[in-house]
PDB file of C-alpha atoms in Angstrom:
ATOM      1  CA  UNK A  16      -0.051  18.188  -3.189  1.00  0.00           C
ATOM      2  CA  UNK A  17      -3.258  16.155  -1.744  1.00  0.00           C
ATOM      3  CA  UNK A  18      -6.237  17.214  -2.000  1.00  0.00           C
ATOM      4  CA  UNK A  19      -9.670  16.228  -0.969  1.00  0.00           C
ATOM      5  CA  UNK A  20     -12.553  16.752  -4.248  1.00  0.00           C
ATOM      6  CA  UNK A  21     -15.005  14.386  -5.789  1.00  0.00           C
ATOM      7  CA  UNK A  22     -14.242  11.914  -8.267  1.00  0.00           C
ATOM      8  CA  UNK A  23     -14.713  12.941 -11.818  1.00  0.00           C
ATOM      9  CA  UNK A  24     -16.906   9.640 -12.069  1.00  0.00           C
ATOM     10  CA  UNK A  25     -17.713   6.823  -9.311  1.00  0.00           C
ATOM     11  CA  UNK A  26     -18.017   3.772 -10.888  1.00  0.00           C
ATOM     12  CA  UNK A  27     -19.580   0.701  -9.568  1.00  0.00           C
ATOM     13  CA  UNK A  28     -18.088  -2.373 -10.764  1.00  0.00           C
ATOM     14  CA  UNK A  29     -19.386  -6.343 -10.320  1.00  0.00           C
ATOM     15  CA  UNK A  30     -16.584  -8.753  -9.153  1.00  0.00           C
ATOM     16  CA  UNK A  31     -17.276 -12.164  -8.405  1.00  0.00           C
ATOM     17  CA  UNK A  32     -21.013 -11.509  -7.527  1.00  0.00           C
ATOM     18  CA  UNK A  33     -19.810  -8.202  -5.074  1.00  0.00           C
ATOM     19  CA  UNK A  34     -19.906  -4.765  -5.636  1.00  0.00           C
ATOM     20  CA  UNK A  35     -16.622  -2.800  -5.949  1.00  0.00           C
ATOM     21  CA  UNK A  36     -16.384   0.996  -6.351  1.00  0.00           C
ATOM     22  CA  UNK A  37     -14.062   2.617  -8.291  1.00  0.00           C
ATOM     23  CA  UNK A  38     -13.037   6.286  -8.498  1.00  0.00           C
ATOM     24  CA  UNK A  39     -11.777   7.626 -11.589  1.00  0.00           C
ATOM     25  CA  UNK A  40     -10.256  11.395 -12.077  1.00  0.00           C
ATOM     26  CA  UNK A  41      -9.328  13.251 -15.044  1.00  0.00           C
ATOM     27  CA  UNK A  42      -9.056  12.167 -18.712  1.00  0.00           C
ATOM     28  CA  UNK A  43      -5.711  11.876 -20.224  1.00  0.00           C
ATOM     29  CA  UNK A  44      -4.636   8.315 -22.116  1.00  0.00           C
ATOM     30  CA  UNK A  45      -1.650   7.497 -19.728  1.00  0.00           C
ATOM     31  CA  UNK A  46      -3.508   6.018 -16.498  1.00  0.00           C
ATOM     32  CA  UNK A  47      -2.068   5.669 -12.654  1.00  0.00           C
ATOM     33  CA  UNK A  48      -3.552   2.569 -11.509  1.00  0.00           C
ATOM     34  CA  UNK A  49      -3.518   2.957  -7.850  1.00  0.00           C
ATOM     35  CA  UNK A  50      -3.546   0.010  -5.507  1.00  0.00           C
ATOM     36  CA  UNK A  51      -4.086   1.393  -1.689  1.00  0.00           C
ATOM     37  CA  UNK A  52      -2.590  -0.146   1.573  1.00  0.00           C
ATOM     38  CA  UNK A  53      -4.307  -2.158   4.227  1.00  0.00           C
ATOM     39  CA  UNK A  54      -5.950  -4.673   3.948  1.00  0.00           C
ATOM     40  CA  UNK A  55      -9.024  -3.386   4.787  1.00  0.00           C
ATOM     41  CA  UNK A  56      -8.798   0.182   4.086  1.00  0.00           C
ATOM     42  CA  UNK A  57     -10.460   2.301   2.006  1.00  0.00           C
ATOM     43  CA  UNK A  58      -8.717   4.053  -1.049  1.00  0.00           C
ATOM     44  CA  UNK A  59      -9.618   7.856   0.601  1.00  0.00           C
ATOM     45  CA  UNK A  60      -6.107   8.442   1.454  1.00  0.00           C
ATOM     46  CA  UNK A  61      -3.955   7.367  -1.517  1.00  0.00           C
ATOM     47  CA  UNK A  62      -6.582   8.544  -4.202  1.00  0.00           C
ATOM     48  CA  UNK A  63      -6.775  12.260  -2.503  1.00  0.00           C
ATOM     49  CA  UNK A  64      -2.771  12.045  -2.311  1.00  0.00           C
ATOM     50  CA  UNK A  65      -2.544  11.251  -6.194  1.00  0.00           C
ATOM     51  CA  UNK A  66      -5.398  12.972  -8.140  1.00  0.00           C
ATOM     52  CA  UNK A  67      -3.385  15.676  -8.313  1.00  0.00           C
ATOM     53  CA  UNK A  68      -1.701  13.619 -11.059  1.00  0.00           C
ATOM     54  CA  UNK A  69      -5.057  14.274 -13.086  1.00  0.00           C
ATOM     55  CA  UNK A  70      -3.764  18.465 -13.399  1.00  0.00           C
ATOM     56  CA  UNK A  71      -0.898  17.207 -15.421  1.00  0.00           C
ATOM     57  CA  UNK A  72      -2.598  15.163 -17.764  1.00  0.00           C
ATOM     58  CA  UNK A  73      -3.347  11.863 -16.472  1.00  0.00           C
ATOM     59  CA  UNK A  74      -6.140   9.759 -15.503  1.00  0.00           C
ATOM     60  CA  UNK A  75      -5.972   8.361 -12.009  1.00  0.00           C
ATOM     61  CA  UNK A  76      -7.753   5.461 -11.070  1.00  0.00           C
ATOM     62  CA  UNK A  77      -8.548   4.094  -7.226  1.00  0.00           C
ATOM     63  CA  UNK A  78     -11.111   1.677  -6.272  1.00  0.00           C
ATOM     64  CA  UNK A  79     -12.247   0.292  -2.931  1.00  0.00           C
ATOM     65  CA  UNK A  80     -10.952  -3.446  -2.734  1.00  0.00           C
ATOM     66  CA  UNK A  81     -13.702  -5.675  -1.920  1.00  0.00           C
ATOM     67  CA  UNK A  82     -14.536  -5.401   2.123  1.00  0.00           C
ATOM     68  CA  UNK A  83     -13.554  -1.998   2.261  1.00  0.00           C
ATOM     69  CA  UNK A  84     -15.290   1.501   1.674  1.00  0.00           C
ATOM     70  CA  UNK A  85     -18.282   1.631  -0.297  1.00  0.00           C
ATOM     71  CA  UNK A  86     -17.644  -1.570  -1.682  1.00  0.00           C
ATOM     72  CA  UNK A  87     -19.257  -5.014  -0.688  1.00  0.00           C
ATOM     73  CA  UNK A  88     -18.215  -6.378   3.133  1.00  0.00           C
ATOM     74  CA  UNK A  89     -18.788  -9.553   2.998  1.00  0.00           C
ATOM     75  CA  UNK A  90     -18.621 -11.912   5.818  1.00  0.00           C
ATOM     76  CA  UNK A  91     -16.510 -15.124   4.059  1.00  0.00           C
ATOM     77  CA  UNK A  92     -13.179 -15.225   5.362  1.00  0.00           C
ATOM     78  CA  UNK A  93     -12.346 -17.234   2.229  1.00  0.00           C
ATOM     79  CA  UNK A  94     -12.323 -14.230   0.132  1.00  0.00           C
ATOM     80  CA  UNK A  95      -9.571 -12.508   2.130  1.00  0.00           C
ATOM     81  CA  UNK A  96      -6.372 -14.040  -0.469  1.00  0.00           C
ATOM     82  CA  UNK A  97      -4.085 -11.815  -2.192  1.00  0.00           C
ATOM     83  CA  UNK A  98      -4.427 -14.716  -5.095  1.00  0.00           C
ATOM     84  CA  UNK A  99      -8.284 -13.369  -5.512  1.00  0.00           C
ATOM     85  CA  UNK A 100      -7.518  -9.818  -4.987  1.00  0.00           C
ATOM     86  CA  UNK A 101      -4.959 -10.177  -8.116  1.00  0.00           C
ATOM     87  CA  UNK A 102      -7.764 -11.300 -10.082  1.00  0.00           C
ATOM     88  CA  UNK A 103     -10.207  -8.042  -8.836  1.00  0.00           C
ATOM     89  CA  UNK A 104      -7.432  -5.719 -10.187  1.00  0.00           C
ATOM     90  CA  UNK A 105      -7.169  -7.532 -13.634  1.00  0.00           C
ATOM     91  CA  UNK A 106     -11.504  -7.453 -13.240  1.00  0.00           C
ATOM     92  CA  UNK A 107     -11.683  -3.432 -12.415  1.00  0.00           C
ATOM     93  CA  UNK A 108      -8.894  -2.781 -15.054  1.00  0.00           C
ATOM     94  CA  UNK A 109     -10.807  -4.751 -18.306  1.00  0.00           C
ATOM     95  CA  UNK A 110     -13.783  -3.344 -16.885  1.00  0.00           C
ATOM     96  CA  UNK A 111     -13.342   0.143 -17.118  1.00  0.00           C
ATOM     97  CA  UNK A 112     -10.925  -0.618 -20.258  1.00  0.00           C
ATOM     98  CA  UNK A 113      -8.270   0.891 -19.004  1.00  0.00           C
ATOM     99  CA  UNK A 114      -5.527  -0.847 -21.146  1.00  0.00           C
ATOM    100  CA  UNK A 115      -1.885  -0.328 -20.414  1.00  0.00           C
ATOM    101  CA  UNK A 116      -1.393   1.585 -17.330  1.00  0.00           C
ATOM    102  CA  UNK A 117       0.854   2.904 -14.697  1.00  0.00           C
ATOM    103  CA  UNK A 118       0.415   0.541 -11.859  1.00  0.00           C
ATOM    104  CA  UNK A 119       0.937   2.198  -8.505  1.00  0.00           C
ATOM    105  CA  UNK A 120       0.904   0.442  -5.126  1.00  0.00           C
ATOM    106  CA  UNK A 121       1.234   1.317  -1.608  1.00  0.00           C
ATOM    107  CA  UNK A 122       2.210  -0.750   1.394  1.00  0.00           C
ATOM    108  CA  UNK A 123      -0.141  -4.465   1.594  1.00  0.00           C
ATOM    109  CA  UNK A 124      -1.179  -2.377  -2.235  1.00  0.00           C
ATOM    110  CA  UNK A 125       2.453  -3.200  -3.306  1.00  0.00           C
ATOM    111  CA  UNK A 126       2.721  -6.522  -2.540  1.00  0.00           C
ATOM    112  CA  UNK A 127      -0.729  -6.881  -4.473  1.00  0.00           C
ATOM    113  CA  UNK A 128       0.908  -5.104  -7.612  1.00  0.00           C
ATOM    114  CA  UNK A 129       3.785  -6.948  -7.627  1.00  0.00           C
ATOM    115  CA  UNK A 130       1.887 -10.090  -7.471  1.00  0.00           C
ATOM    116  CA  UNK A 131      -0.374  -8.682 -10.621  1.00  0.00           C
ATOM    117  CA  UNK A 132       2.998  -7.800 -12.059  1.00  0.00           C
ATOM    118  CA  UNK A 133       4.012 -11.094 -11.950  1.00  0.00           C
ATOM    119  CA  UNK A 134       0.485 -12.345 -13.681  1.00  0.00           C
ATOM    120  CA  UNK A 135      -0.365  -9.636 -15.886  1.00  0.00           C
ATOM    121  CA  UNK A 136       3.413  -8.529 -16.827  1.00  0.00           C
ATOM    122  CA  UNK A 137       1.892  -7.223 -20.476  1.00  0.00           C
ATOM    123  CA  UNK A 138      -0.581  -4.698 -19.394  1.00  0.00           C
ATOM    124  CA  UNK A 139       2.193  -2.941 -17.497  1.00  0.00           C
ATOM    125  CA  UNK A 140       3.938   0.519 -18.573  1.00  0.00           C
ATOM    126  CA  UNK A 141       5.329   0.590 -15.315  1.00  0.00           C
ATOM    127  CA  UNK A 142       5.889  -0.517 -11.397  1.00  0.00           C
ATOM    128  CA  UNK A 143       5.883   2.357  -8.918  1.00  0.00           C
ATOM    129  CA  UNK A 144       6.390   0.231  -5.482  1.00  0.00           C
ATOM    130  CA  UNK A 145       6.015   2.893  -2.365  1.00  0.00           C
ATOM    131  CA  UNK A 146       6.522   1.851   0.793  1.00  0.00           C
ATOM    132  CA  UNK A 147       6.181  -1.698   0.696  1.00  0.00           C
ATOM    133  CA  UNK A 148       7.999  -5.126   0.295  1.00  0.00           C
ATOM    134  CA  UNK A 149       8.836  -8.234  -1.482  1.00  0.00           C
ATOM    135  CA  UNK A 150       9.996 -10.555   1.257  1.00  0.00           C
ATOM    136  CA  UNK A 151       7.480 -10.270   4.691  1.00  0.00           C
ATOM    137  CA  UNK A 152       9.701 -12.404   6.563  1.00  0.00           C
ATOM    138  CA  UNK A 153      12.853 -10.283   6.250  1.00  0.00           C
ATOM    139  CA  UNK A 154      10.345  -7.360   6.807  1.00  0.00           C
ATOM    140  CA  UNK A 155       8.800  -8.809   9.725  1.00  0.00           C
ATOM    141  CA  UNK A 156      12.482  -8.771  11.257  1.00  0.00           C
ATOM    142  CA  UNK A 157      12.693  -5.489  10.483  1.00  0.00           C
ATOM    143  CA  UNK A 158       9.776  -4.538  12.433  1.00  0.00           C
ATOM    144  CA  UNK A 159      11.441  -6.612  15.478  1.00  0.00           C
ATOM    145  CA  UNK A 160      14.461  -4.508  14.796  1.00  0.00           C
ATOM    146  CA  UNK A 161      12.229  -1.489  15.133  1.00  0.00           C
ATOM    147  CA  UNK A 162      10.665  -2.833  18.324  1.00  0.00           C
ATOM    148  CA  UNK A 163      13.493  -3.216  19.618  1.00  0.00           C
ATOM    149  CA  UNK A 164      14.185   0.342  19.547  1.00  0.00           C
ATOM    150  CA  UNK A 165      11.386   0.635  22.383  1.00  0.00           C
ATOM    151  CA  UNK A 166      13.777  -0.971  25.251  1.00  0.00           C
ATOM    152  CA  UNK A 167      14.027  -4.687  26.425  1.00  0.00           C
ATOM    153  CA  UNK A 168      11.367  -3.891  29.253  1.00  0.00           C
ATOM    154  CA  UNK A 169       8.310  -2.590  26.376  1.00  0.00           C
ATOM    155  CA  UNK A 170       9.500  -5.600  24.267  1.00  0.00           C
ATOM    156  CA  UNK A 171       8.693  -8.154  26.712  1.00  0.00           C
ATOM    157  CA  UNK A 172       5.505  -6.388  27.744  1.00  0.00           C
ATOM    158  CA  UNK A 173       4.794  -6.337  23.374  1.00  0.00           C
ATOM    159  CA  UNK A 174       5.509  -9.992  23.674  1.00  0.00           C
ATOM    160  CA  UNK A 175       3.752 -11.022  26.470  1.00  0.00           C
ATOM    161  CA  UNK A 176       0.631 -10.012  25.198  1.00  0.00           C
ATOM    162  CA  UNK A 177       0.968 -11.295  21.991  1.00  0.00           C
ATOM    163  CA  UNK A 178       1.207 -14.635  23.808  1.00  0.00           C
ATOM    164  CA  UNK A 179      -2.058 -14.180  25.411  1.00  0.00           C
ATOM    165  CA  UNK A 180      -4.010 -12.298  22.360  1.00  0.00           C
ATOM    166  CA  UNK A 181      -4.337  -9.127  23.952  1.00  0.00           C
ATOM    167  CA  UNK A 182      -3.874  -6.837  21.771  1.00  0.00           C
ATOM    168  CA  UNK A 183      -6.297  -4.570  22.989  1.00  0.00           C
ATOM    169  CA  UNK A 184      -4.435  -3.789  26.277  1.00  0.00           C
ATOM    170  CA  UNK A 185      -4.063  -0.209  26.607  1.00  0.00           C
ATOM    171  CA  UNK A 186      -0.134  -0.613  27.539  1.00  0.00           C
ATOM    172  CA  UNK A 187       0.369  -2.803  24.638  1.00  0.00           C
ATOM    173  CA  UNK A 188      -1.547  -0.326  22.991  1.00  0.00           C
ATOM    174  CA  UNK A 189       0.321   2.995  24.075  1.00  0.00           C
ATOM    175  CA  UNK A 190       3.622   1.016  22.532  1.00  0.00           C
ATOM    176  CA  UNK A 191       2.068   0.684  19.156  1.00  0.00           C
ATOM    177  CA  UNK A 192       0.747   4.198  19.141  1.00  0.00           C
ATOM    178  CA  UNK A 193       4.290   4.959  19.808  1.00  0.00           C
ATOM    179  CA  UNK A 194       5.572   2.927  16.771  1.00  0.00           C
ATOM    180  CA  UNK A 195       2.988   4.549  14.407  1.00  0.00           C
ATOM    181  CA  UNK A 196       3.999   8.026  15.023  1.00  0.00           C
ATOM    182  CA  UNK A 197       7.318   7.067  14.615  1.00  0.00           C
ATOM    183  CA  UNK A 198       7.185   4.533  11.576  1.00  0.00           C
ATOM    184  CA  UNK A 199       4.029   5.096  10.094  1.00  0.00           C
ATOM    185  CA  UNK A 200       3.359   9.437  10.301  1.00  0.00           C
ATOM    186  CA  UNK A 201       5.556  11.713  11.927  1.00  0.00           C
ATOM    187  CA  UNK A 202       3.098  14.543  10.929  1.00  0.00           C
ATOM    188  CA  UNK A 203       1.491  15.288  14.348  1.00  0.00           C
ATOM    189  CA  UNK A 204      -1.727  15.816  13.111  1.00  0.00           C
ATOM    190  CA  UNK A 205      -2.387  13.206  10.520  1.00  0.00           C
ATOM    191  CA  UNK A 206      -4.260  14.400   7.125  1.00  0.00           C
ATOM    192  CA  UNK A 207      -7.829  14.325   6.901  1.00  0.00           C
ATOM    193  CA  UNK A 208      -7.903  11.368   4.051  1.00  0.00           C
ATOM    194  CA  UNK A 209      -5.774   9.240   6.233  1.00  0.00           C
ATOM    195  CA  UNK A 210      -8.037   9.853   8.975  1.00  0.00           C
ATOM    196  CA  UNK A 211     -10.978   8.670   6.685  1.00  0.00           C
ATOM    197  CA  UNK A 212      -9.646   5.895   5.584  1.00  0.00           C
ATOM    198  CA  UNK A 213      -7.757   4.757   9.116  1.00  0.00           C
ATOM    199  CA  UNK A 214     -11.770   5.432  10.246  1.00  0.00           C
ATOM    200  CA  UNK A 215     -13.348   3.143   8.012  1.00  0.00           C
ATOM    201  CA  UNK A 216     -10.748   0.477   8.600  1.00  0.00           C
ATOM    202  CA  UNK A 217     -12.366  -3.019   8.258  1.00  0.00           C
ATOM    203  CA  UNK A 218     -10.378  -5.514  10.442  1.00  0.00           C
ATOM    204  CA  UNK A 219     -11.318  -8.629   9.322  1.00  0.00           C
ATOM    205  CA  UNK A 220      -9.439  -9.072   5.872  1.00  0.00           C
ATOM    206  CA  UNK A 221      -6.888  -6.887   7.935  1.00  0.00           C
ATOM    207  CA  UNK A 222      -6.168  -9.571  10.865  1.00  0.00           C
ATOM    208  CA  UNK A 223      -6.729 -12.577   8.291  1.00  0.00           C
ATOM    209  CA  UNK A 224      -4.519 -11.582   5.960  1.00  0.00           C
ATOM    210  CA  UNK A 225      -1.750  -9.730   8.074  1.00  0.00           C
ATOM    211  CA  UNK A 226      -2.203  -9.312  11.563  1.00  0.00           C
ATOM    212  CA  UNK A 227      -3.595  -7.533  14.414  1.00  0.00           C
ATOM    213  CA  UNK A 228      -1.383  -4.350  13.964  1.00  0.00           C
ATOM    214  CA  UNK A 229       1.370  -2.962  11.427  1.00  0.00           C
ATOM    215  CA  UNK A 230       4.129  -4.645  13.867  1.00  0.00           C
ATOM    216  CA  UNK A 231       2.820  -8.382  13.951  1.00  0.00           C
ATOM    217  CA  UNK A 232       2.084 -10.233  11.035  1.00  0.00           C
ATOM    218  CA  UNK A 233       0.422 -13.731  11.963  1.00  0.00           C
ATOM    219  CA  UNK A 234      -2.393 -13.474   8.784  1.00  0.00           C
ATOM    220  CA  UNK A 235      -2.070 -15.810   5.603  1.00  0.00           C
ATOM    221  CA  UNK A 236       0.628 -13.900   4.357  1.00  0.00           C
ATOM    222  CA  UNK A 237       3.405 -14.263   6.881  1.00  0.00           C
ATOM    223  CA  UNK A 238       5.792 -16.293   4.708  1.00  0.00           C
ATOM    224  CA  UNK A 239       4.877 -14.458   1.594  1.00  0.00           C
ATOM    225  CA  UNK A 240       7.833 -13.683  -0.671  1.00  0.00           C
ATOM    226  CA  UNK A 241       8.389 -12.750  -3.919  1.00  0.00           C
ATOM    227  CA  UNK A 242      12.318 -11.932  -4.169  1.00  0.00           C
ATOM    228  CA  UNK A 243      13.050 -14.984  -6.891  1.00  0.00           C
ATOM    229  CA  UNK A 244      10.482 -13.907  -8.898  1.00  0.00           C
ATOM    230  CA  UNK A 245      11.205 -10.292  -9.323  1.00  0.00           C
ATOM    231  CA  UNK A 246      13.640 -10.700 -12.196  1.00  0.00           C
ATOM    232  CA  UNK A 247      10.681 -11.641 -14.082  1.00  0.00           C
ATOM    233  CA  UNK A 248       9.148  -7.936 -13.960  1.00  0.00           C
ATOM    234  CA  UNK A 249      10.372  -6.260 -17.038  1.00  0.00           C
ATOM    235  CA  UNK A 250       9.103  -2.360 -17.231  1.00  0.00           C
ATOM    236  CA  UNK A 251      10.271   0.300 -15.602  1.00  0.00           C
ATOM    237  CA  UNK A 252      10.082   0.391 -11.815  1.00  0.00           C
ATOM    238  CA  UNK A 253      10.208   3.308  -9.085  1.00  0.00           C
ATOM    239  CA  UNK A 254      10.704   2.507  -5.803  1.00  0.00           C
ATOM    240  CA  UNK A 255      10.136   4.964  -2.935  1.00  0.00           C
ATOM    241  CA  UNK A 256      10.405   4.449   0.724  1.00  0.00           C
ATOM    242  CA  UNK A 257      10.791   7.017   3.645  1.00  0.00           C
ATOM    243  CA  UNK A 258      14.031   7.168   5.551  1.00  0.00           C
ATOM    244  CA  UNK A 259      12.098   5.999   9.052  1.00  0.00           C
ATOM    245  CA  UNK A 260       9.531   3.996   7.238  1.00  0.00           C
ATOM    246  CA  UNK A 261       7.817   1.325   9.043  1.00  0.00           C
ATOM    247  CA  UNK A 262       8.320  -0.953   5.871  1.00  0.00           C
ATOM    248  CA  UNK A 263      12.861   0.011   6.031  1.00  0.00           C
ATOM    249  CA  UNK A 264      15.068   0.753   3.094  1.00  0.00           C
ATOM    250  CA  UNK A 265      16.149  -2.086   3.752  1.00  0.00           C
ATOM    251  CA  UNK A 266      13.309  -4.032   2.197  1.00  0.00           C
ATOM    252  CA  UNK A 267      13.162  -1.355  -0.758  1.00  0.00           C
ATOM    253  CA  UNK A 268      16.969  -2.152  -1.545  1.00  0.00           C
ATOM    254  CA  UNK A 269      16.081  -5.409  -1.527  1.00  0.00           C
ATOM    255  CA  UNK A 270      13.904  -4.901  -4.154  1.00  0.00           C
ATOM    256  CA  UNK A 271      15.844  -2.749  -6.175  1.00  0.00           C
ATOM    257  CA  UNK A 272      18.464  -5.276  -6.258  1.00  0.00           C
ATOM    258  CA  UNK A 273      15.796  -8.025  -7.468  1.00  0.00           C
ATOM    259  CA  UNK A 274      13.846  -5.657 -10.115  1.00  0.00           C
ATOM    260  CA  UNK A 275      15.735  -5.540 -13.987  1.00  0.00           C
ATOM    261  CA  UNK A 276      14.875  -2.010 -14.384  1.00  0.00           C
ATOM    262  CA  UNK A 277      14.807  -0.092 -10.615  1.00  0.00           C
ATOM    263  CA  UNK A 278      15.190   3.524  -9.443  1.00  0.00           C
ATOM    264  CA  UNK A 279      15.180   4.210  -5.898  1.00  0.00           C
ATOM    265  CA  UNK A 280      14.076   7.603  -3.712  1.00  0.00           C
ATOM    266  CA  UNK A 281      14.237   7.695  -0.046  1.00  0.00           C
ATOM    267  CA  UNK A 282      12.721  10.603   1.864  1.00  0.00           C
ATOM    268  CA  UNK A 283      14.685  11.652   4.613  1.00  0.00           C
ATOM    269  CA  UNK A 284      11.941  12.894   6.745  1.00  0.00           C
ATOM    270  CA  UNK A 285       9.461  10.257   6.079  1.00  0.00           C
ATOM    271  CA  UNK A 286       8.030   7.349   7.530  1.00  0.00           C
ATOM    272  CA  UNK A 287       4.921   5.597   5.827  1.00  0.00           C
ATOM    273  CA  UNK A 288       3.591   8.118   4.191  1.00  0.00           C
ATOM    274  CA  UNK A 289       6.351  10.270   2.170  1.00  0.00           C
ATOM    275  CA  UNK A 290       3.357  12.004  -0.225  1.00  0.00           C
ATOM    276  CA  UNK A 291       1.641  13.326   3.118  1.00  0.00           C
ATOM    277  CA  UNK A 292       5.422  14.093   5.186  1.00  0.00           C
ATOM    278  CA  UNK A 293       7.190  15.610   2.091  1.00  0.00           C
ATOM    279  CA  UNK A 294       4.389  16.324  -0.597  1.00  0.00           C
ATOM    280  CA  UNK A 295       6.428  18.406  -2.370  1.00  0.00           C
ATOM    281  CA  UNK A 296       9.261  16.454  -2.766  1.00  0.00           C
ATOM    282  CA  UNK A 297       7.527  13.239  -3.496  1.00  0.00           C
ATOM    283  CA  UNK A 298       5.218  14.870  -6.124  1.00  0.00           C
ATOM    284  CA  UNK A 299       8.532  15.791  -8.088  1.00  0.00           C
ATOM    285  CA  UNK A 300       9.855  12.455  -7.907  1.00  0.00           C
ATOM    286  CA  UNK A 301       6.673  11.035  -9.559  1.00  0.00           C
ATOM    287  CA  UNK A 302       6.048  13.292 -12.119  1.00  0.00           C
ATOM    288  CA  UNK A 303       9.690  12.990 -12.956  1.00  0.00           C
ATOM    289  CA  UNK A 304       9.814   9.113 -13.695  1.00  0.00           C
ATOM    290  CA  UNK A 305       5.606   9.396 -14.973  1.00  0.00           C
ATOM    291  CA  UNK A 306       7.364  11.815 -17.542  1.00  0.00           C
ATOM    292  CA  UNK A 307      10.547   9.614 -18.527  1.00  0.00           C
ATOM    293  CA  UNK A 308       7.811   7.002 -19.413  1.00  0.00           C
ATOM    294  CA  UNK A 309       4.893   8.075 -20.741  1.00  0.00           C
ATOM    295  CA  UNK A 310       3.864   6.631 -23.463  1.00  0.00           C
ATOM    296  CA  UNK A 311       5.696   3.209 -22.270  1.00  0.00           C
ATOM    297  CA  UNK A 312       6.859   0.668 -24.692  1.00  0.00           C
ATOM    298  CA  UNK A 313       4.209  -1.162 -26.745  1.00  0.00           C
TER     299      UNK A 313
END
């Protein structure tokens, strides 16, 4: 169950010249690297849905990616590149020594871990992959499928001001407001850590790497895909997605059918955010496959 409490320590970390801030909580030797959606977001809601992990004997380990949080903002669009962002995970993980850990990512987090899974296969125990994708363009049709869903009439109004780069219409608004509460938290009053990270949301790695909302993706990584390359990640993988989830079963299966070594949970009453919609039942489905591998092989 989430919970919001201090970190055990707050750790500030140099990267490439920047400051990055990591949050580490209890002290157990199996660690749950987690790897927080975005871009641009803080790590407040993922870490305070996880350190509960840290009560059954595991360290948990968040950081702020750099432009985010308490971290560094720069202002160099350059640094905005999932390729450097796999390189700040491998930097906060020999940092803090962390060794062989758990690597847990969540939404734009996922497509970072499987990216570091792909780079760094040895200092994996295993790939937990929540809510997220390995193919954007097949996801970005899902999102038009979801769109869709809004009527022909609120579709061309979507499109027409995507055309013109006004985003900030309050009709074209209304329609993604709409989508959110549908695909991204069907709680309707969204938890506090979501609300502190959704408030501290910096746009600008946000629109340069994906787009200006969670239904467009125009950023750098709009033809990112890493289907043919999945085969290549060996350990263990759990793969959880919510039944209305912005980012569809669909793309999960696809992974699953991609990944050696897969298991698959779908929460029916989900969207985006399964460990804030059905705590409960998502906690059990972590600790379960945490348990079946701790210890991982050597």
């Amino acid at each position: 169950m989430w919970q919001q409490k201090p970190a055990d320590e707050r750790i500030e970390i140099t990267v490439d010249g920047h400051k990055v801030v990591a949050y580490s909580y209890g002290a157990g030797e199996e660690v749950v690297f987690l790897l927080n959606g975005g871009p641009g977001l803080p790590c407040d809601y993922l870490r305070d849905a996880h350190s509960f992990l840290a009560d059954h004997g595991y360290r948990v380990v968040a950081f702020d990616q750099l432009g985010c949080g308490a971290s560094d903002k720069p202002d160099d669009a350059s640094l905005w590149r999932i390729e450097r962002y796999v390189e700040e995970v491998e930097t906060v993980r020999t940092t803090l020594g962390l060794g062989r850990v758990h690597l847990l990512g969540h939404s734009w987090g996922g497509w970072l871990a499987i990216d570091y899974a792909l780079a760094y296969p040895q200092v994996l125990k295993t790939l937990i992959l929540e809510d997220t994708a390995a193919d954007l363009p097949h996801l970005m049709a899902e999102m038009h499928r979801l769109r869709a869903a809004l009527g022909p009439e609120t579709v061309e109004m979507l499109l027409a001001h995507e055309a013109d780069g006004s985003y900030d219409h309050p009709e074209y608004q209304a329609a993604i407001t709409l989508l959110n509460y549908r695909h991204v938290c069907r709680l309707q009053e969204w938890p506090a850590p979501l609300m502190a990270s959704l408030s501290d949301w910096n746009m600008a790695p946000y629109m340069a790497m994906q787009g200006p909302n969670e239904f467009l993706y125009i950023g750098n990584l709009k033809d990112w895909n890493r289907t043919a390359d999945l085969h290549k990640i060996a350990c263990p993988a759990l793969i959880t997605v919510g039944r209305h989830d912005e980012i569809t079963p669909a793309c999960a299966l696809r992974m699953k059918q991609n990944l050696t070594q897969a298991e698959m949970a779908v929460f029916a009453n989900s969207s985006h955010m399964p460990f804030y919609e059905e705590p409960a039942a998502y906690d059990a489905r972590l600790l379960a496959f945490l348990g079946k591998h701790r210890g991982g092989a050597a």
